[in-house]
Amino acid sequence: MSSFELKSDLPKSTQEEIDRIEAITSTSRTTSESNFLTALTPYLTNAVLRYRTQGITSPQTPDNHSGDILEAEGETLPSGYTGFSKGARFYKVDDSGMIIYHNTGSTTNAVWSKLGQQVVSSSISLSASPSASQSPSSSASPSASPSATPSSSPSSSFSPSPSFPEI
C-alpha cells in the first residue's frame, strides 16, 4: 500500500532542489529541471489540511505529524493508500470545480466515494428576473397527446405569461 506523497516527506536535499527550480520562471527552466518537477508532481500538489489529533500530546508540524489524515487535497485520488481515517475527506482540485470525496474504506486501504452529486459553491446568486404570478384558469387545456378526453376542470397555475380567456 502507498502512503500520501507530501513534499515534507522527501529528503531535505530534494526539497531544496524543488525550491530552487520553482524559483526559476517556467520558461527559463531546462528540460531536466522541468522533468524533475513533473516526476514529483504528487509531492508538489498534495496537501494535508487536517490530521486526527485525539489522544496525541505532542504538537504537530509539517515535519512532525502523527495520526491519520482527516482532510487532504490533491490532483490525484489516493485510492488504496494508507493513513486516511475512515470518513476522511479528499478534495480533488484538478477537476472542474472542486470535487469532494470521502473514505469509505479503512485506514489501511482508502476507498473513495464522491460526496453527493451537487456543485459546491460558496456564493449566492440573486436573480434579476421578475417573479411569476398566480393565474387562475377555468378553461380546458389543449393537449398534443392523442387523449380522447379533454380536461375541463378548473385549475390554478403559475404562469410567467398573461392568461387569455377562451374564445
C-alpha positions as a printed Julia matrix, in Angstrom:
167×3 Matrix{Float64}:
   0.0    0.0     0.0
   1.16   3.53   -0.74
   1.18   6.48    1.57
   0.13  10.02    0.66
   3.02  11.82   -1.09
   3.97  15.03    0.74
   6.88  17.32   -0.03
   7.81  17.33    3.68
   8.4   13.54    3.49
  11.11  13.94    0.82
  14.8   14.22    1.79
  15.85  17.77    2.69
  18.17  17.95   -0.36
  15.26  17.08   -2.7
  13.04  19.71   -1.06
  15.78  22.3    -1.56
  16.18  21.33   -5.23
  12.41  21.68   -5.73
  12.52  25.15   -4.13
  15.49  26.16   -6.33
  13.77  25.05   -9.55
  10.41  26.57   -8.61
  12.15  29.92   -8.11
  13.08  29.88  -11.82
  10.35  31.03  -14.21
   8.92  28.05  -16.1
  10.09  29.43  -19.47
  13.69  29.61  -18.2
  13.91  26.08  -16.77
  15.95  23.42  -18.51
  14.27  20.27  -19.77
  15.96  18.33  -16.99
  14.61  20.72  -14.33
  11.07  20.56  -15.78
  11.23  16.76  -15.9
  12.41  16.67  -12.27
   9.34  18.66  -11.15
   6.99  16.61  -13.35
   8.26  13.37  -11.8
   7.47  14.76   -8.34
   4.03  16.23   -9.2
   2.1   14.46   -6.4
   4.6   15.78   -3.83
   4.03  19.31   -5.15
   0.23  19.24   -5.37
  -0.79  17.16   -2.33
  -1.54  18.83    0.99
  -2.87  17.59    4.3
  -5.39  20.03    5.72
  -6.11  18.23    8.99
  -4.89  15.21   10.95
  -6.72  13.23   13.65
  -5.24  14.58   16.87
  -7.36  12.88   19.54
  -5.03  11.32   22.12
  -1.9   12.94   20.61
   0.0   15.03   23.14
   2.91  16.34   21.02
   2.4   19.37   18.75
   2.02  18.68   15.04
   4.14  20.41   12.46
   4.52  19.62    8.75
   7.7   17.65    9.59
   6.24  16.01   12.73
   2.72  14.82   12.01
   1.03  11.92   13.66
  -2.41  10.41   13.48
  -4.46   9.57   10.43
  -5.4   12.15    7.8
  -8.9   13.62    8.2
  -8.77  16.12    5.29
  -6.44  16.42    2.31
  -6.32  17.78   -1.22
  -4.52  16.97   -4.43
  -4.87  16.31   -8.13
  -4.96  12.5    -7.94
  -7.33  10.45   -5.82
  -5.19   8.44   -3.33
  -7.03   5.13   -3.83
  -5.59   2.21   -1.87
  -3.39   4.48    0.25
  -2.78   4.02    3.97
  -3.1    6.69    6.64
  -6.56   8.12    5.84
  -9.21   7.88    8.58
 -12.46   6.16    7.67
 -14.73   9.05    6.66
 -11.76  11.32    5.76
 -12.42  13.93    3.08
 -10.34  14.43   -0.04
 -10.7   17.49   -2.28
  -9.73  16.67   -5.86
  -8.68  20.08   -7.07
  -7.89  19.4   -10.72
 -11.47  18.63  -11.69
 -13.8   21.3   -12.98
 -14.9   22.81   -9.69
 -13.76  21.18   -6.51
 -14.97  17.6    -6.16
 -15.23  16.18   -2.63
 -14.73  12.5    -1.83
 -14.89  10.61    1.46
 -13.05   7.45    2.52
 -15.48   4.55    2.76
 -12.6    2.1     3.13
 -10.25   1.79    6.09
  -7.07   3.37    7.44
  -5.02   0.72    5.63
  -6.89   0.85    2.29
  -8.59   4.11    1.27
 -11.65   3.65   -0.95
 -13.12   6.95   -2.17
 -16.75   7.78   -2.86
 -17.99  11.05   -4.31
 -19.75  13.18   -1.71
 -23.1   13.96   -3.37
 -23.59  14.95   -6.95
 -24.11  18.67   -6.27
 -21.93  21.58   -7.28
 -20.43  23.12   -4.16
 -20.47  26.91   -4.25
 -19.82  29.48   -1.56
 -21.56  32.32   -3.39
 -25.27  33.02   -3.5
 -26.63  34.43   -6.76
 -29.59  36.78   -6.67
 -31.95  36.56   -9.62
 -32.81  39.73  -11.52
 -35.78  38.08  -13.27
 -39.35  39.0   -12.3
 -41.42  36.65  -10.19
 -44.17  34.59  -11.79
 -47.68  35.41  -10.61
 -50.61  33.11   -9.89
 -53.19  32.91  -12.68
 -56.46  31.01  -12.08
 -57.84  29.37  -15.21
 -61.16  27.64  -15.83
 -60.55  26.87  -19.48
 -59.82  23.45  -20.96
 -56.14  22.8   -21.61
 -55.41  21.77  -25.21
 -53.05  18.79  -25.48
 -50.81  17.47  -28.24
 -51.3   13.94  -26.89
 -53.79  11.56  -28.51
 -56.06  11.64  -25.45
 -59.77  11.33  -26.23
 -60.95  13.12  -23.1
 -60.14  16.85  -22.77
 -59.74  18.19  -19.24
 -62.33  20.8   -18.29
 -61.6   21.02  -14.56
 -60.68  24.42  -13.14
 -57.03  24.7   -12.2
 -54.7   27.16  -10.64
 -51.2   27.55  -12.07
 -48.19  29.82  -12.04
 -47.52  31.4   -15.4
 -44.88  33.95  -16.4
 -47.07  34.96  -19.37
 -50.53  36.53  -19.33
 -53.57  34.25  -19.39
 -56.12  34.79  -22.19
 -59.84  33.92  -21.91
 -61.25  31.13  -24.06
 -62.84  32.31  -27.35
